[in-house]
Amino acid sequence: MISPGGLVEKPGMYRGEPDAWVYCDRFSYDEGDTVSLKTHTTAEKYDIEIIRDGYQPKFVFLRTSLPGRTCDTPHDAYAVGCGWPEALSIHLEEGKWEFAFYLVIIPIQEFHGRVY
């Protein structure tokens, strides 16, 4: 798919390969907010891992064996968003989440146990 800015990756681009995608409803959050995670995957089950990035990255969240699902993605998702339903929400309790950059990773096991 080509956007006005160039090539855009999207679910299903690589036929026959496992797919796993995740995005949040916003770019930044404050303590007390709730993060809404939207996912798309061809895997039967997947995990969500969150790592606080930095000089010494720290593993801060894990949810395992979530049910996988695929979602339709508009051709202009780069402009209007994907519109996927919420897969998981995480409440950011005050004092438990530091101001930082967090990585959200959704590993899947597909094709003879390989982790993607």
Short mmCIF file of C-alpha atoms in Angstrom, two decimals:
data_model
loop_
_atom_site.label_atom_id
_atom_site.label_comp_id
_atom_site.label_asym_id
_atom_site.label_seq_id
_atom_site.Cartn_x
_atom_site.Cartn_y
_atom_site.Cartn_z
CA MET A 1 0.00 0.00 0.00
CA ILE A 2 1.29 3.46 -0.87
CA SER A 3 0.36 6.54 1.18
CA PRO A 4 1.14 10.14 0.21
CA GLY A 5 4.35 9.74 2.27
CA GLY A 6 5.49 6.42 0.77
CA LEU A 7 5.14 2.69 1.47
CA VAL A 8 3.01 1.74 4.47
CA GLU A 9 3.06 -1.67 6.14
CA LYS A 10 -0.27 -3.22 7.02
CA PRO A 11 -1.70 -6.55 8.16
CA GLY A 12 -1.74 -9.22 5.47
CA MET A 13 1.07 -7.73 3.38
CA TYR A 14 3.11 -10.92 3.52
CA ARG A 15 0.86 -13.80 2.54
CA GLY A 16 1.55 -17.08 4.30
CA GLU A 17 3.53 -15.41 7.09
CA PRO A 18 2.28 -14.97 10.66
CA ASP A 19 0.92 -11.52 11.47
CA ALA A 20 0.82 -9.66 14.79
CA TRP A 21 0.04 -5.95 15.18
CA VAL A 22 -0.77 -3.72 18.14
CA TYR A 23 -1.53 -0.04 18.65
CA CYS A 24 -2.82 2.22 21.44
CA ASP A 25 -5.69 4.67 21.27
CA ARG A 26 -3.38 7.62 22.09
CA PHE A 27 0.31 8.55 21.95
CA SER A 28 0.67 9.54 25.60
CA TYR A 29 -1.07 9.00 28.94
CA ASP A 30 -1.08 10.36 32.49
CA GLU A 31 -1.37 8.45 35.75
CA GLY A 32 -4.98 7.46 36.29
CA ASP A 33 -5.67 7.09 32.55
CA THR A 34 -6.65 3.83 30.89
CA VAL A 35 -4.69 2.56 27.89
CA SER A 36 -6.77 0.84 25.23
CA LEU A 37 -4.78 -1.70 23.19
CA LYS A 38 -6.04 -2.81 19.78
CA THR A 39 -4.60 -5.94 18.20
CA HIS A 40 -4.72 -7.98 15.01
CA THR A 41 -3.08 -11.38 14.67
CA THR A 42 -3.35 -14.53 12.62
CA ALA A 43 -2.25 -16.54 15.66
CA GLU A 44 -4.71 -18.51 17.77
CA LYS A 45 -3.28 -16.99 20.94
CA TYR A 46 -0.82 -14.24 21.74
CA ASP A 47 0.77 -12.49 24.70
CA ILE A 48 1.11 -8.80 25.54
CA GLU A 49 4.40 -7.72 27.10
CA ILE A 50 5.18 -4.16 28.16
CA ILE A 51 8.74 -3.00 28.78
CA ARG A 52 9.76 0.37 30.19
CA ASP A 53 12.55 1.39 27.83
CA GLY A 54 15.73 3.16 28.85
CA TYR A 55 19.33 2.58 29.91
CA GLN A 56 18.15 -0.45 31.90
CA PRO A 57 14.90 -1.66 30.29
CA LYS A 58 12.44 -3.14 32.79
CA PHE A 59 9.69 -5.69 32.17
CA VAL A 60 6.52 -4.18 33.73
CA PHE A 61 3.47 -6.06 32.40
CA LEU A 62 2.53 -9.49 31.03
CA ARG A 63 -0.77 -10.95 29.93
CA THR A 64 -0.64 -14.39 28.30
CA SER A 65 -2.80 -16.57 26.07
CA LEU A 66 -5.10 -13.84 24.78
CA PRO A 67 -7.41 -15.04 21.99
CA GLY A 68 -6.16 -14.01 18.56
CA ARG A 69 -8.37 -12.38 15.96
CA THR A 70 -7.96 -10.74 12.60
CA CYS A 71 -9.54 -7.38 11.84
CA ASP A 72 -10.31 -5.58 8.61
CA THR A 73 -7.99 -2.64 8.02
CA PRO A 74 -9.00 0.33 5.84
CA HIS A 75 -6.72 1.16 2.90
CA ASP A 76 -6.27 4.67 4.32
CA ALA A 77 -5.59 3.50 7.90
CA TYR A 78 -2.46 5.69 7.96
CA ALA A 79 -4.81 8.70 7.81
CA VAL A 80 -8.00 7.55 9.57
CA GLY A 81 -6.80 4.80 11.91
CA CYS A 82 -7.51 1.08 11.84
CA GLY A 83 -10.77 1.12 13.79
CA TRP A 84 -10.03 -2.23 15.46
CA PRO A 85 -11.95 -3.19 18.61
CA GLU A 86 -10.24 -3.06 22.00
CA ALA A 87 -8.35 -6.23 22.90
CA LEU A 88 -7.21 -5.17 26.38
CA SER A 89 -7.35 -2.11 28.60
CA ILE A 90 -4.77 -1.27 31.26
CA HIS A 91 -5.46 1.23 34.04
CA LEU A 92 -2.35 3.26 34.90
CA GLU A 93 -2.51 3.31 38.68
CA GLU A 94 -0.92 6.35 40.28
CA GLY A 95 2.58 5.69 41.59
CA LYS A 96 2.94 2.40 39.68
CA TRP A 97 3.84 3.64 36.19
CA GLU A 98 6.85 5.96 35.85
CA PHE A 99 6.98 8.73 33.27
CA ALA A 100 8.84 6.92 30.46
CA PHE A 101 8.70 5.40 27.01
CA TYR A 102 7.06 1.96 27.02
CA LEU A 103 7.34 -0.77 24.38
CA VAL A 104 4.28 -2.94 23.78
CA ILE A 105 5.21 -6.30 22.27
CA ILE A 106 2.84 -9.06 21.16
CA PRO A 107 4.82 -12.28 20.64
CA ILE A 108 3.04 -15.13 18.89
CA GLN A 109 3.99 -18.78 18.42
CA GLU A 110 3.37 -19.97 14.91
CA PHE A 111 4.92 -22.30 12.37
CA HIS A 112 6.41 -25.16 14.38
CA GLY A 113 6.78 -23.23 17.64
CA ARG A 114 8.85 -20.31 16.29
CA VAL A 115 8.23 -17.12 18.24
CA TYR A 116 7.55 -14.00 16.17
#
